[in-house]
Amino acid sequence: MTASLMVDQALFRALLRRHAAGVVVVTAPGRPPAGFTATSFTSVSLDPPLVSFCLANRASAWPAVSAAGLVAVHMLSREQEPVARLFATRGIDRLATYGSWRPGPAGVPLLDGVLARVICRVDRRVPAGDHTLLLCAVESGEHWHEEDAEPLIYHAGDYRGTDDWRKR
């Protein structure tokens, strides 16, 4: 085990690889609409219902997200690893490639076949280093699977499911 008082980018990434995180796809309306895979999604408050996520300021989805009043956060199941990989791919039109979506309120792209989805009004954008933290008020939500449906998790640089740990 190594310890350091100085945390450079390589050490910071190595440290965070040890943290397991749920995987979502965030979509935003725009010209063109955009979507991206995120592992920074978290609940913030129950009263009022608030969530947050972060996005790199240089990300291809940033122009749409920075201008959006509404966004949708789609929680992915273990079987949707290809969806997570698609929305993490650079240099493609992710929504056109995915294909299975429809415009929702204010044109927010709504992906079909996800575990759950929340539609949120962007409340605040907080600069945070090379990213921006978005604090969002949940306006509506839907889920389609039982609570025991297996979520998609990102850990140690790879996508996993909860069953991956049970098998060890």
PDB file of C-alpha atoms in Angstrom:
ATOM      1  CA  MET A   1       0.000   0.000   0.000  1.00  0.00           C
ATOM      2  CA  THR A   2       1.332   3.435  -0.910  1.00  0.00           C
ATOM      3  CA  ALA A   3       0.506   6.740   0.701  1.00  0.00           C
ATOM      4  CA  SER A   4       1.095  10.201  -0.643  1.00  0.00           C
ATOM      5  CA  LEU A   5       0.509  13.747   0.453  1.00  0.00           C
ATOM      6  CA  MET A   6       0.556  14.870  -3.178  1.00  0.00           C
ATOM      7  CA  VAL A   7      -2.345  13.631  -5.269  1.00  0.00           C
ATOM      8  CA  ASP A   8      -1.558  13.864  -8.962  1.00  0.00           C
ATOM      9  CA  GLN A   9      -3.972  12.812 -11.718  1.00  0.00           C
ATOM     10  CA  ALA A  10      -2.642   9.252 -11.916  1.00  0.00           C
ATOM     11  CA  LEU A  11      -2.970   8.673  -8.157  1.00  0.00           C
ATOM     12  CA  PHE A  12      -6.390  10.338  -8.089  1.00  0.00           C
ATOM     13  CA  ARG A  13      -7.639   8.006 -10.848  1.00  0.00           C
ATOM     14  CA  ALA A  14      -6.148   4.970  -9.075  1.00  0.00           C
ATOM     15  CA  LEU A  15      -7.896   5.948  -5.861  1.00  0.00           C
ATOM     16  CA  LEU A  16     -11.274   6.493  -7.527  1.00  0.00           C
ATOM     17  CA  ARG A  17     -11.061   3.146  -9.381  1.00  0.00           C
ATOM     18  CA  ARG A  18     -11.665   1.583  -5.981  1.00  0.00           C
ATOM     19  CA  HIS A  19     -15.065   3.292  -5.674  1.00  0.00           C
ATOM     20  CA  ALA A  20     -18.053   1.496  -7.212  1.00  0.00           C
ATOM     21  CA  ALA A  21     -20.650   3.769  -8.829  1.00  0.00           C
ATOM     22  CA  GLY A  22     -23.990   3.338 -10.524  1.00  0.00           C
ATOM     23  CA  VAL A  23     -24.120   4.043 -14.250  1.00  0.00           C
ATOM     24  CA  VAL A  24     -26.592   6.427 -15.882  1.00  0.00           C
ATOM     25  CA  VAL A  25     -27.053   8.115 -19.225  1.00  0.00           C
ATOM     26  CA  VAL A  26     -27.930  11.809 -19.054  1.00  0.00           C
ATOM     27  CA  THR A  27     -29.668  13.370 -22.061  1.00  0.00           C
ATOM     28  CA  ALA A  28     -30.343  17.005 -22.933  1.00  0.00           C
ATOM     29  CA  PRO A  29     -32.265  18.733 -25.712  1.00  0.00           C
ATOM     30  CA  GLY A  30     -30.396  20.896 -28.179  1.00  0.00           C
ATOM     31  CA  ARG A  31     -29.301  21.273 -31.761  1.00  0.00           C
ATOM     32  CA  PRO A  32     -28.267  18.530 -31.801  1.00  0.00           C
ATOM     33  CA  PRO A  33     -29.606  16.865 -28.645  1.00  0.00           C
ATOM     34  CA  ALA A  34     -26.937  15.102 -26.616  1.00  0.00           C
ATOM     35  CA  GLY A  35     -26.382  12.265 -24.189  1.00  0.00           C
ATOM     36  CA  PHE A  36     -23.475  10.919 -22.174  1.00  0.00           C
ATOM     37  CA  THR A  37     -22.625   8.175 -19.708  1.00  0.00           C
ATOM     38  CA  ALA A  38     -22.059   9.291 -16.118  1.00  0.00           C
ATOM     39  CA  THR A  39     -20.987   7.624 -12.899  1.00  0.00           C
ATOM     40  CA  SER A  40     -21.135  10.840 -10.858  1.00  0.00           C
ATOM     41  CA  PHE A  41     -24.934  10.736 -10.428  1.00  0.00           C
ATOM     42  CA  THR A  42     -26.157  10.923  -6.835  1.00  0.00           C
ATOM     43  CA  SER A  43     -29.218  11.770  -4.795  1.00  0.00           C
ATOM     44  CA  VAL A  44     -28.833  15.011  -2.867  1.00  0.00           C
ATOM     45  CA  SER A  45     -32.113  15.711  -1.038  1.00  0.00           C
ATOM     46  CA  LEU A  46     -35.500  14.091  -0.436  1.00  0.00           C
ATOM     47  CA  ASP A  47     -37.295  17.353   0.411  1.00  0.00           C
ATOM     48  CA  PRO A  48     -37.199  18.801  -2.156  1.00  0.00           C
ATOM     49  CA  PRO A  49     -36.130  15.933  -4.421  1.00  0.00           C
ATOM     50  CA  LEU A  50     -32.709  16.914  -5.782  1.00  0.00           C
ATOM     51  CA  VAL A  51     -30.019  14.989  -7.669  1.00  0.00           C
ATOM     52  CA  SER A  52     -26.639  15.921  -9.081  1.00  0.00           C
ATOM     53  CA  PHE A  53     -24.103  14.831 -11.673  1.00  0.00           C
ATOM     54  CA  CYS A  54     -20.898  16.221 -13.162  1.00  0.00           C
ATOM     55  CA  LEU A  55     -19.790  16.757 -16.730  1.00  0.00           C
ATOM     56  CA  ALA A  56     -16.399  17.741 -18.131  1.00  0.00           C
ATOM     57  CA  ASN A  57     -16.405  21.232 -19.588  1.00  0.00           C
ATOM     58  CA  ARG A  58     -14.691  19.872 -22.720  1.00  0.00           C
ATOM     59  CA  ALA A  59     -17.191  17.038 -23.246  1.00  0.00           C
ATOM     60  CA  SER A  60     -19.028  16.932 -26.563  1.00  0.00           C
ATOM     61  CA  ALA A  61     -22.343  16.949 -24.657  1.00  0.00           C
ATOM     62  CA  TRP A  62     -21.424  20.091 -22.712  1.00  0.00           C
ATOM     63  CA  PRO A  63     -22.898  22.664 -25.154  1.00  0.00           C
ATOM     64  CA  ALA A  64     -26.342  21.015 -24.989  1.00  0.00           C
ATOM     65  CA  VAL A  65     -26.191  20.382 -21.234  1.00  0.00           C
ATOM     66  CA  SER A  66     -24.918  23.885 -20.464  1.00  0.00           C
ATOM     67  CA  ALA A  67     -27.934  25.416 -22.231  1.00  0.00           C
ATOM     68  CA  ALA A  68     -30.588  22.916 -21.097  1.00  0.00           C
ATOM     69  CA  GLY A  69     -33.377  23.791 -18.715  1.00  0.00           C
ATOM     70  CA  LEU A  70     -34.450  20.148 -18.479  1.00  0.00           C
ATOM     71  CA  VAL A  71     -32.406  16.951 -18.585  1.00  0.00           C
ATOM     72  CA  ALA A  72     -33.281  13.280 -18.240  1.00  0.00           C
ATOM     73  CA  VAL A  73     -31.257  10.804 -16.189  1.00  0.00           C
ATOM     74  CA  HIS A  74     -31.650   7.165 -17.247  1.00  0.00           C
ATOM     75  CA  MET A  75     -30.589   4.444 -14.795  1.00  0.00           C
ATOM     76  CA  LEU A  76     -29.184   1.426 -16.595  1.00  0.00           C
ATOM     77  CA  SER A  77     -29.560  -2.289 -15.900  1.00  0.00           C
ATOM     78  CA  ARG A  78     -26.703  -4.801 -15.978  1.00  0.00           C
ATOM     79  CA  GLU A  79     -27.816  -5.891 -19.445  1.00  0.00           C
ATOM     80  CA  GLN A  80     -27.367  -2.333 -20.757  1.00  0.00           C
ATOM     81  CA  GLU A  81     -23.586  -2.252 -20.686  1.00  0.00           C
ATOM     82  CA  PRO A  82     -23.602  -1.725 -24.497  1.00  0.00           C
ATOM     83  CA  VAL A  83     -25.743   1.397 -23.958  1.00  0.00           C
ATOM     84  CA  ALA A  84     -23.255   2.759 -21.405  1.00  0.00           C
ATOM     85  CA  ARG A  85     -20.366   2.068 -23.775  1.00  0.00           C
ATOM     86  CA  LEU A  86     -22.206   3.706 -26.689  1.00  0.00           C
ATOM     87  CA  PHE A  87     -22.938   6.909 -24.751  1.00  0.00           C
ATOM     88  CA  ALA A  88     -19.292   7.007 -23.622  1.00  0.00           C
ATOM     89  CA  THR A  89     -17.984   6.756 -27.213  1.00  0.00           C
ATOM     90  CA  ARG A  90     -16.375   9.890 -28.638  1.00  0.00           C
ATOM     91  CA  GLY A  91     -16.856  11.267 -32.113  1.00  0.00           C
ATOM     92  CA  ILE A  92     -20.283   9.780 -32.930  1.00  0.00           C
ATOM     93  CA  ASP A  93     -23.887  10.928 -32.825  1.00  0.00           C
ATOM     94  CA  ARG A  94     -24.802   8.822 -29.800  1.00  0.00           C
ATOM     95  CA  LEU A  95     -28.567   9.342 -29.965  1.00  0.00           C
ATOM     96  CA  ALA A  96     -28.748   8.564 -33.682  1.00  0.00           C
ATOM     97  CA  THR A  97     -26.661   5.432 -33.142  1.00  0.00           C
ATOM     98  CA  TYR A  98     -28.826   4.325 -30.195  1.00  0.00           C
ATOM     99  CA  GLY A  99     -31.988   5.009 -32.162  1.00  0.00           C
ATOM    100  CA  SER A 100     -34.511   3.862 -29.539  1.00  0.00           C
ATOM    101  CA  TRP A 101     -35.598   7.169 -28.032  1.00  0.00           C
ATOM    102  CA  ARG A 102     -38.304   9.791 -28.314  1.00  0.00           C
ATOM    103  CA  PRO A 103     -38.507  13.486 -27.509  1.00  0.00           C
ATOM    104  CA  GLY A 104     -39.994  14.250 -24.081  1.00  0.00           C
ATOM    105  CA  PRO A 105     -40.863  17.532 -22.367  1.00  0.00           C
ATOM    106  CA  ALA A 106     -38.998  20.489 -23.905  1.00  0.00           C
ATOM    107  CA  GLY A 107     -37.423  18.066 -26.400  1.00  0.00           C
ATOM    108  CA  VAL A 108     -35.439  16.099 -23.795  1.00  0.00           C
ATOM    109  CA  PRO A 109     -34.452  12.747 -25.359  1.00  0.00           C
ATOM    110  CA  LEU A 110     -36.055   9.854 -23.467  1.00  0.00           C
ATOM    111  CA  LEU A 111     -34.317   6.493 -23.931  1.00  0.00           C
ATOM    112  CA  ASP A 112     -36.432   3.351 -24.181  1.00  0.00           C
ATOM    113  CA  GLY A 113     -35.768   0.186 -22.200  1.00  0.00           C
ATOM    114  CA  VAL A 114     -34.018   1.609 -19.123  1.00  0.00           C
ATOM    115  CA  LEU A 115     -34.419   0.565 -15.470  1.00  0.00           C
ATOM    116  CA  ALA A 116     -35.733   3.957 -14.390  1.00  0.00           C
ATOM    117  CA  ARG A 117     -35.716   7.576 -15.492  1.00  0.00           C
ATOM    118  CA  VAL A 118     -36.037  10.965 -13.832  1.00  0.00           C
ATOM    119  CA  ILE A 119     -36.698  14.218 -15.647  1.00  0.00           C
ATOM    120  CA  CYS A 120     -35.066  17.141 -13.906  1.00  0.00           C
ATOM    121  CA  ARG A 121     -35.009  20.903 -14.058  1.00  0.00           C
ATOM    122  CA  VAL A 122     -31.453  22.214 -13.860  1.00  0.00           C
ATOM    123  CA  ASP A 123     -31.328  24.327 -10.711  1.00  0.00           C
ATOM    124  CA  ARG A 124     -27.641  25.260 -10.545  1.00  0.00           C
ATOM    125  CA  ARG A 125     -24.426  24.813 -12.461  1.00  0.00           C
ATOM    126  CA  VAL A 126     -21.414  24.972 -10.158  1.00  0.00           C
ATOM    127  CA  PRO A 127     -17.918  25.250 -11.674  1.00  0.00           C
ATOM    128  CA  ALA A 128     -15.740  22.479 -10.204  1.00  0.00           C
ATOM    129  CA  GLY A 129     -12.225  22.338 -11.662  1.00  0.00           C
ATOM    130  CA  ASP A 130     -12.366  20.986 -15.215  1.00  0.00           C
ATOM    131  CA  HIS A 131     -15.985  19.861 -14.678  1.00  0.00           C
ATOM    132  CA  THR A 132     -19.298  21.470 -13.816  1.00  0.00           C
ATOM    133  CA  LEU A 133     -21.548  20.072 -11.092  1.00  0.00           C
ATOM    134  CA  LEU A 134     -25.212  20.246 -12.043  1.00  0.00           C
ATOM    135  CA  LEU A 135     -27.753  20.336  -9.221  1.00  0.00           C
ATOM    136  CA  CYS A 136     -31.175  19.341 -10.533  1.00  0.00           C
ATOM    137  CA  ALA A 137     -34.729  19.327  -9.145  1.00  0.00           C
ATOM    138  CA  VAL A 138     -36.576  16.110  -9.980  1.00  0.00           C
ATOM    139  CA  GLU A 139     -39.863  16.917 -11.703  1.00  0.00           C
ATOM    140  CA  SER A 140     -41.017  13.416 -12.654  1.00  0.00           C
ATOM    141  CA  GLY A 141     -39.861   9.843 -12.711  1.00  0.00           C
ATOM    142  CA  GLU A 142     -40.760   6.374 -13.922  1.00  0.00           C
ATOM    143  CA  HIS A 143     -39.498   2.853 -13.366  1.00  0.00           C
ATOM    144  CA  TRP A 144     -40.313  -0.337 -15.240  1.00  0.00           C
ATOM    145  CA  HIS A 145     -38.570  -3.181 -13.428  1.00  0.00           C
ATOM    146  CA  GLU A 146     -38.802  -4.794 -10.029  1.00  0.00           C
ATOM    147  CA  GLU A 147     -36.615  -3.363  -7.266  1.00  0.00           C
ATOM    148  CA  ASP A 148     -34.377  -6.435  -7.450  1.00  0.00           C
ATOM    149  CA  ALA A 149     -33.469  -5.782 -11.113  1.00  0.00           C
ATOM    150  CA  GLU A 150     -29.691  -5.727 -11.327  1.00  0.00           C
ATOM    151  CA  PRO A 151     -28.201  -2.241 -11.871  1.00  0.00           C
ATOM    152  CA  LEU A 152     -25.127  -1.520 -13.967  1.00  0.00           C
ATOM    153  CA  ILE A 153     -22.110  -0.578 -11.845  1.00  0.00           C
ATOM    154  CA  TYR A 154     -18.717   0.835 -12.814  1.00  0.00           C
ATOM    155  CA  HIS A 155     -15.733  -0.316 -10.745  1.00  0.00           C
ATOM    156  CA  ALA A 156     -11.998  -0.686 -11.350  1.00  0.00           C
ATOM    157  CA  GLY A 157     -12.309   0.563 -14.926  1.00  0.00           C
ATOM    158  CA  ASP A 158     -14.997  -1.932 -15.967  1.00  0.00           C
ATOM    159  CA  TYR A 159     -18.755  -2.375 -16.010  1.00  0.00           C
ATOM    160  CA  ARG A 160     -20.156  -4.925 -13.586  1.00  0.00           C
ATOM    161  CA  GLY A 161     -23.330  -6.076 -11.915  1.00  0.00           C
ATOM    162  CA  THR A 162     -24.040  -6.859  -8.290  1.00  0.00           C
ATOM    163  CA  ASP A 163     -23.899 -10.581  -9.115  1.00  0.00           C
ATOM    164  CA  ASP A 164     -20.235 -10.158 -10.095  1.00  0.00           C
ATOM    165  CA  TRP A 165     -19.380  -9.685  -6.397  1.00  0.00           C
ATOM    166  CA  ARG A 166     -21.647 -12.470  -5.180  1.00  0.00           C
ATOM    167  CA  LYS A 167     -19.764 -15.015  -7.343  1.00  0.00           C
ATOM    168  CA  ARG A 168     -16.414 -14.284  -5.675  1.00  0.00           C
TER     169      ARG A 168
END
